Amino acid sequence: MEENIKPATYNLRRAYLKCFFEYLKEEDIISSNPVTTLPKRKAQDKIIDIPIDVLQQLLALPDKTSFTGLVDHCLILLMMDCGIRPKEALTLKVSDFDIKHNCVTILAELAKTGVSRTLPLSIETVRPITKVISSRPKDWNNNVPVFCSCSGVTY
């Protein structure tokens, strides 16, 4: 029961053990059920359907006339479009984007799972990403993340 397993697996095993120990208790083999002291584990919440008007309000918040506002808007679009994790998105470099093929590659060393993957992007996301990349100061090298402040510092 101390294994690092998913909550559903843990709770299923807990249920089987609880049932077994209840049987032993009813047969007077043990005096109490030790599993009753083990709490159930809470499973992660499911994906929530967010109303379109709420998403539109969220996208309207950043000031797209400033560099940081454009970056914020683009970051929101990226996360909504492909479901990228925030930490992974904030580490993306210009070289990680393939604008021609509308995709972004998450390198294995930056991915939470440790596995490299390529995520498809919609044209509605690629256009602002292209704008952010072209708006960057020319003296910034590839080590400066795409999603950063106007001084080149990551959020």
mmCIF file of C-alpha atoms in Angstrom:
data_model
loop_
_atom_site.group_PDB
_atom_site.id
_atom_site.type_symbol
_atom_site.label_atom_id
_atom_site.label_comp_id
_atom_site.label_asym_id
_atom_site.label_seq_id
_atom_site.Cartn_x
_atom_site.Cartn_y
_atom_site.Cartn_z
ATOM 1 C CA MET A 1 0.000 0.000 0.000
ATOM 2 C CA GLU A 2 3.041 2.289 0.188
ATOM 3 C CA GLU A 3 3.817 1.923 -3.521
ATOM 4 C CA ASN A 4 3.709 5.049 -5.660
ATOM 5 C CA ILE A 5 0.639 4.056 -7.688
ATOM 6 C CA LYS A 6 -2.324 5.896 -9.143
ATOM 7 C CA PRO A 7 -5.180 6.699 -6.738
ATOM 8 C CA ALA A 8 -7.638 4.438 -8.593
ATOM 9 C CA THR A 9 -5.293 1.442 -8.315
ATOM 10 C CA TYR A 10 -4.630 2.186 -4.645
ATOM 11 C CA ASN A 11 -8.353 2.522 -3.844
ATOM 12 C CA LEU A 12 -9.175 -0.720 -5.663
ATOM 13 C CA ARG A 13 -6.511 -2.632 -3.730
ATOM 14 C CA ARG A 14 -7.707 -0.983 -0.519
ATOM 15 C CA ALA A 15 -11.281 -2.136 -1.221
ATOM 16 C CA TYR A 16 -10.167 -5.743 -1.780
ATOM 17 C CA LEU A 17 -8.092 -5.764 1.414
ATOM 18 C CA LYS A 18 -10.883 -4.135 3.420
ATOM 19 C CA CYS A 19 -13.327 -6.780 2.254
ATOM 20 C CA PHE A 20 -10.865 -9.567 3.075
ATOM 21 C CA PHE A 21 -10.125 -8.207 6.553
ATOM 22 C CA GLU A 22 -13.860 -7.727 7.202
ATOM 23 C CA TYR A 23 -14.306 -11.419 6.470
ATOM 24 C CA LEU A 24 -11.486 -12.277 8.906
ATOM 25 C CA LYS A 25 -13.111 -10.073 11.538
ATOM 26 C CA GLU A 26 -16.534 -11.710 11.075
ATOM 27 C CA GLU A 27 -14.897 -15.125 11.470
ATOM 28 C CA ASP A 28 -13.256 -13.899 14.722
ATOM 29 C CA ILE A 29 -9.782 -14.469 13.309
ATOM 30 C CA ILE A 30 -8.819 -10.809 13.933
ATOM 31 C CA SER A 31 -10.334 -8.269 16.327
ATOM 32 C CA SER A 32 -10.399 -5.220 14.057
ATOM 33 C CA ASN A 33 -10.019 -4.308 10.410
ATOM 34 C CA PRO A 34 -6.648 -2.528 9.932
ATOM 35 C CA VAL A 35 -7.626 -1.167 6.507
ATOM 36 C CA THR A 36 -10.317 1.142 7.927
ATOM 37 C CA THR A 37 -7.550 3.456 9.165
ATOM 38 C CA LEU A 38 -6.139 3.855 5.641
ATOM 39 C CA PRO A 39 -7.835 6.780 3.885
ATOM 40 C CA LYS A 40 -8.870 6.619 0.243
ATOM 41 C CA ARG A 41 -6.719 8.583 -2.164
ATOM 42 C CA LYS A 42 -8.328 11.351 -4.171
ATOM 43 C CA ALA A 43 -8.075 10.907 -7.922
ATOM 44 C CA GLN A 44 -7.134 13.867 -10.107
ATOM 45 C CA ASP A 45 -10.012 15.883 -11.432
ATOM 46 C CA LYS A 46 -11.222 15.263 -14.946
ATOM 47 C CA ILE A 47 -10.897 17.813 -17.723
ATOM 48 C CA ILE A 48 -13.498 20.526 -17.300
ATOM 49 C CA ASP A 49 -15.417 21.970 -20.228
ATOM 50 C CA ILE A 50 -14.937 25.741 -20.008
ATOM 51 C CA PRO A 51 -17.619 27.870 -21.706
ATOM 52 C CA ILE A 52 -16.455 29.605 -24.888
ATOM 53 C CA ASP A 53 -17.319 33.078 -23.563
ATOM 54 C CA VAL A 54 -14.993 32.553 -20.587
ATOM 55 C CA LEU A 55 -12.172 31.529 -22.939
ATOM 56 C CA GLN A 56 -12.840 34.584 -25.110
ATOM 57 C CA GLN A 57 -12.666 36.829 -22.024
ATOM 58 C CA LEU A 58 -9.364 35.202 -21.042
ATOM 59 C CA LEU A 59 -7.909 35.777 -24.506
ATOM 60 C CA ALA A 60 -9.054 39.414 -24.463
ATOM 61 C CA LEU A 61 -7.152 40.211 -21.232
ATOM 62 C CA PRO A 62 -3.562 40.621 -22.524
ATOM 63 C CA ASP A 63 -2.693 43.945 -24.175
ATOM 64 C CA LYS A 64 -1.569 42.705 -27.603
ATOM 65 C CA THR A 65 -0.074 46.093 -28.467
ATOM 66 C CA SER A 66 2.851 45.453 -26.096
ATOM 67 C CA PHE A 67 5.484 42.734 -26.475
ATOM 68 C CA THR A 68 4.684 41.113 -23.122
ATOM 69 C CA GLY A 69 0.942 41.266 -23.812
ATOM 70 C CA LEU A 70 1.470 39.583 -27.177
ATOM 71 C CA VAL A 71 3.622 36.925 -25.505
ATOM 72 C CA ASP A 72 0.970 36.340 -22.813
ATOM 73 C CA HIS A 73 -1.776 36.062 -25.446
ATOM 74 C CA CYS A 74 0.332 33.644 -27.475
ATOM 75 C CA LEU A 75 1.133 31.525 -24.414
ATOM 76 C CA ILE A 76 -2.561 31.222 -23.540
ATOM 77 C CA LEU A 77 -3.367 30.228 -27.127
ATOM 78 C CA LEU A 78 -0.581 27.638 -27.156
ATOM 79 C CA MET A 79 -1.728 25.986 -23.935
ATOM 80 C CA MET A 80 -5.359 25.947 -25.068
ATOM 81 C CA ASP A 81 -4.460 24.645 -28.518
ATOM 82 C CA CYS A 82 -2.224 21.697 -27.718
ATOM 83 C CA GLY A 83 -2.470 21.188 -23.954
ATOM 84 C CA ILE A 84 1.232 21.788 -23.341
ATOM 85 C CA ARG A 85 2.261 22.000 -19.702
ATOM 86 C CA PRO A 86 3.095 25.556 -18.533
ATOM 87 C CA LYS A 87 6.640 24.671 -17.438
ATOM 88 C CA GLU A 88 7.326 23.041 -20.797
ATOM 89 C CA ALA A 89 5.899 26.029 -22.695
ATOM 90 C CA LEU A 90 8.037 28.509 -20.759
ATOM 91 C CA THR A 91 11.229 26.672 -21.736
ATOM 92 C CA LEU A 92 10.538 26.600 -25.494
ATOM 93 C CA LYS A 93 13.160 28.127 -27.782
ATOM 94 C CA VAL A 94 12.672 29.414 -31.328
ATOM 95 C CA SER A 95 14.307 26.239 -32.662
ATOM 96 C CA ASP A 96 11.606 24.093 -30.999
ATOM 97 C CA PHE A 97 8.945 25.517 -33.319
ATOM 98 C CA ASP A 98 8.447 24.253 -36.851
ATOM 99 C CA ILE A 99 6.334 27.056 -38.296
ATOM 100 C CA LYS A 100 6.329 25.505 -41.782
ATOM 101 C CA HIS A 101 4.716 22.295 -40.483
ATOM 102 C CA ASN A 102 2.620 23.909 -37.703
ATOM 103 C CA CYS A 103 4.094 21.997 -34.786
ATOM 104 C CA VAL A 104 6.275 22.342 -31.716
ATOM 105 C CA THR A 105 8.701 19.775 -30.305
ATOM 106 C CA ILE A 106 9.128 19.247 -26.572
ATOM 107 C CA LEU A 107 12.623 17.919 -25.980
ATOM 108 C CA ALA A 108 13.005 14.891 -23.701
ATOM 109 C CA GLU A 109 15.156 16.778 -21.169
ATOM 110 C CA LEU A 110 12.427 19.435 -20.777
ATOM 111 C CA ALA A 111 9.395 17.131 -20.805
ATOM 112 C CA LYS A 112 7.814 16.091 -17.529
ATOM 113 C CA THR A 113 7.669 12.486 -18.711
ATOM 114 C CA GLY A 114 11.254 12.532 -20.015
ATOM 115 C CA VAL A 115 10.012 11.580 -23.473
ATOM 116 C CA SER A 116 10.312 13.880 -26.475
ATOM 117 C CA ARG A 117 7.079 14.620 -28.326
ATOM 118 C CA THR A 118 5.835 16.775 -31.174
ATOM 119 C CA LEU A 119 2.552 18.644 -30.766
ATOM 120 C CA PRO A 120 0.477 19.894 -33.701
ATOM 121 C CA LEU A 121 -0.568 23.556 -33.714
ATOM 122 C CA SER A 122 -3.496 25.282 -35.383
ATOM 123 C CA ILE A 123 -2.842 28.130 -37.776
ATOM 124 C CA GLU A 124 -4.604 30.442 -35.262
ATOM 125 C CA THR A 125 -1.792 29.681 -32.823
ATOM 126 C CA VAL A 126 1.055 29.657 -35.346
ATOM 127 C CA ARG A 127 0.309 33.200 -36.573
ATOM 128 C CA PRO A 128 0.797 34.878 -33.154
ATOM 129 C CA ILE A 129 3.844 32.692 -32.437
ATOM 130 C CA THR A 130 5.357 33.883 -35.713
ATOM 131 C CA LYS A 131 4.591 37.460 -34.711
ATOM 132 C CA VAL A 132 6.258 37.011 -31.304
ATOM 133 C CA ILE A 133 9.336 35.444 -32.871
ATOM 134 C CA SER A 134 9.655 38.223 -35.451
ATOM 135 C CA SER A 135 9.147 40.897 -32.746
ATOM 136 C CA ARG A 136 12.088 39.678 -30.675
ATOM 137 C CA PRO A 137 15.202 41.853 -30.579
ATOM 138 C CA LYS A 138 17.703 40.741 -33.216
ATOM 139 C CA ASP A 139 20.505 40.406 -30.647
ATOM 140 C CA TRP A 140 18.665 37.671 -28.718
ATOM 141 C CA ASN A 141 20.147 34.271 -29.413
ATOM 142 C CA ASN A 142 18.410 30.900 -29.339
ATOM 143 C CA ASN A 143 18.990 30.570 -25.571
ATOM 144 C CA VAL A 144 16.316 33.205 -24.881
ATOM 145 C CA PRO A 145 12.947 31.430 -24.524
ATOM 146 C CA VAL A 146 10.100 32.454 -26.829
ATOM 147 C CA PHE A 147 7.812 33.151 -23.874
ATOM 148 C CA CYS A 148 9.765 35.723 -21.885
ATOM 149 C CA SER A 149 9.552 39.338 -20.764
ATOM 150 C CA CYS A 150 10.659 42.233 -22.981
ATOM 151 C CA SER A 151 14.087 42.042 -21.307
ATOM 152 C CA GLY A 152 14.508 38.363 -22.232
ATOM 153 C CA VAL A 153 13.858 36.985 -18.737
ATOM 154 C CA THR A 154 11.548 34.000 -18.360
ATOM 155 C CA TYR A 155 8.391 34.388 -16.311
#
